[in-house]
Short mmCIF file of C-alpha atoms in Angstrom, two decimals:
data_model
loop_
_atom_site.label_atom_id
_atom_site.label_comp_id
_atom_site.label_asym_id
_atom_site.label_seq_id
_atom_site.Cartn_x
_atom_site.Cartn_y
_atom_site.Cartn_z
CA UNK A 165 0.00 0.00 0.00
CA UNK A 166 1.61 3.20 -0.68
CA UNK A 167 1.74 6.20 1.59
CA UNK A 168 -1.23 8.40 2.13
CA UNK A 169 -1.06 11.30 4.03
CA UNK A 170 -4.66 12.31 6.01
CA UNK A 171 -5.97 15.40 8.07
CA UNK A 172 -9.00 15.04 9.99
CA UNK A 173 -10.09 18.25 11.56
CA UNK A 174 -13.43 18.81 13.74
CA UNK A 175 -14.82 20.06 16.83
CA UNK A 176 -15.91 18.10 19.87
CA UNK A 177 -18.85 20.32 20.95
CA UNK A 178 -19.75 17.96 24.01
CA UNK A 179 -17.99 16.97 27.44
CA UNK A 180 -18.81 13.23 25.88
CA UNK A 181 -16.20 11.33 24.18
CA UNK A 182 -17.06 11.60 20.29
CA UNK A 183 -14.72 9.95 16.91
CA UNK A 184 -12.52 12.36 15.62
CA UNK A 185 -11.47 9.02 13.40
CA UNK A 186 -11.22 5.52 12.71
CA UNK A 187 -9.20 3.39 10.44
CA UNK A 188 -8.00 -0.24 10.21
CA UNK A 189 -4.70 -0.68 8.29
CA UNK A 190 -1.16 0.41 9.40
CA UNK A 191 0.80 3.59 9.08
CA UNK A 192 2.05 6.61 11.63
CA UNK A 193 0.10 8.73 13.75
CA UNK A 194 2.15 11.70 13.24
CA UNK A 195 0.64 15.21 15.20
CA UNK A 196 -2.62 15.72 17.38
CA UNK A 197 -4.03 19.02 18.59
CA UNK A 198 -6.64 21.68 19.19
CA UNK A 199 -7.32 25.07 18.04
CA UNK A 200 -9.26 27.82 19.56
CA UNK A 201 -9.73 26.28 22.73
CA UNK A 202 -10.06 29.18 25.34
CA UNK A 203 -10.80 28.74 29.22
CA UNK A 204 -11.12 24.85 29.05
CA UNK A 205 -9.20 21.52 29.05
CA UNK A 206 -9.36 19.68 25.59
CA UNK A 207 -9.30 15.84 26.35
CA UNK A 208 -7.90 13.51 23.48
CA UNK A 209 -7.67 10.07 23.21
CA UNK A 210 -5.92 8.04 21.57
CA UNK A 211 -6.32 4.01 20.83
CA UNK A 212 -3.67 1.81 18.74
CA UNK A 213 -2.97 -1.58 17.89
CA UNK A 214 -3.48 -2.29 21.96
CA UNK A 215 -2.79 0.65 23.66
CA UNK A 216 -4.47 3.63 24.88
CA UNK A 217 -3.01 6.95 25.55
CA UNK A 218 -5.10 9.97 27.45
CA UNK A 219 -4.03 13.68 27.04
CA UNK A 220 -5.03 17.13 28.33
CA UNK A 221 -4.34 20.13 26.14
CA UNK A 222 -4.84 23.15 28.70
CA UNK A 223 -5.15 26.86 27.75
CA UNK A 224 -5.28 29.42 30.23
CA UNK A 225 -7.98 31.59 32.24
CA UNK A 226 -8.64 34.23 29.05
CA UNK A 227 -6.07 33.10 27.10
CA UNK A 228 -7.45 31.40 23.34
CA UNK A 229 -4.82 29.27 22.18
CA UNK A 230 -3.67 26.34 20.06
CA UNK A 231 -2.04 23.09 21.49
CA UNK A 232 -0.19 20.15 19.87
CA UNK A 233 1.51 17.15 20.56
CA UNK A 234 4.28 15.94 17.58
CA UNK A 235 4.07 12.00 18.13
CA UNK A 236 5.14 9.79 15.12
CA UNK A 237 3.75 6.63 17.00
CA UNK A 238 3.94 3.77 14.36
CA UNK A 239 0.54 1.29 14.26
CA UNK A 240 -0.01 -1.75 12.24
CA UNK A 241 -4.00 -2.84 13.21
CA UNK A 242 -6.41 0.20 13.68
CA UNK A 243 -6.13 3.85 15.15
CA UNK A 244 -9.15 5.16 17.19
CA UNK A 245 -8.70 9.10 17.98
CA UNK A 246 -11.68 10.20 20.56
CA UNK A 247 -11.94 14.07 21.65
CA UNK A 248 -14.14 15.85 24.03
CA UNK A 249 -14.20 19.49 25.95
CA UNK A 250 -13.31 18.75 29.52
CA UNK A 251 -15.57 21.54 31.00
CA UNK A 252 -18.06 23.20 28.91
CA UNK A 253 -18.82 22.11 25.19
CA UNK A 254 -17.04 23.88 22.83
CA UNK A 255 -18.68 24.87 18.96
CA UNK A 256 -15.80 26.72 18.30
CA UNK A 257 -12.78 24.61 19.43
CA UNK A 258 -11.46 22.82 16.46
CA UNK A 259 -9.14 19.17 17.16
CA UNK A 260 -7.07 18.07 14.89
CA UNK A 261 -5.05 14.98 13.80
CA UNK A 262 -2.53 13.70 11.23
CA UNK A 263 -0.89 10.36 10.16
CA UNK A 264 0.12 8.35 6.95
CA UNK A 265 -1.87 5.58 6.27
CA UNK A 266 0.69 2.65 4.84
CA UNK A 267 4.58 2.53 4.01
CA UNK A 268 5.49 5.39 6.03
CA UNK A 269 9.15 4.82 4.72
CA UNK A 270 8.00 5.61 0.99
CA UNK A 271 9.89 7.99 -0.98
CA UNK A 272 6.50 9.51 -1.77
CA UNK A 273 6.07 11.67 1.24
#
């Protein structure tokens, strides 16, 4: 399978955990983050192969901001990214995530 690069990009809008995205198949979970999250802890999570990893991405009392976390974590059965606002639900705070989907050592990328 050859490399293919993928951005999924939405908001949570609920304190509930919601699918940011889903895919069987292999590849490299490369970045996750959140944009225009202001007063509030964004919750991600994230489930590969057979692990789980839980994040907070904080912003400040009046303080809008952007948060990331560069990971390049390698999976070869499914990725499962969940997202939710911690506190209040959020219409305008955007998540974020990007991987490769394949051979992540291809010259294409």
């Amino acid at each position: 399978m050859s490399a293919l690069p993928v951005i999924k990009s939405q908001p949570a809008d609920s304190t509930c955990w919601k699918t940011l995205t889903e895919v069987e198949g292999y590849g490299r979970l490369k970045s996750v983050g959140v944009a225009h999250s202001y007063n509030d802890i964004s919750m991600v999570r994230i489930h590969y192969d057979d692990r789980t990893i839980t994040s907070k991405l904080a912003n400040g009392y009046d303080v809008g901001g952007d948060n990331g976390l560069n990971l390049d974590i390698p999976f070869t059965d499914y990725l499962h990214i969940e997202i939710r606002d911690r506190n209040h639900d959020r219409p305008h705070t955007r998540f974020w995530a990007s991987y490769i989907l394949g051979d992540t050592e291809s010259d294409e990328l």
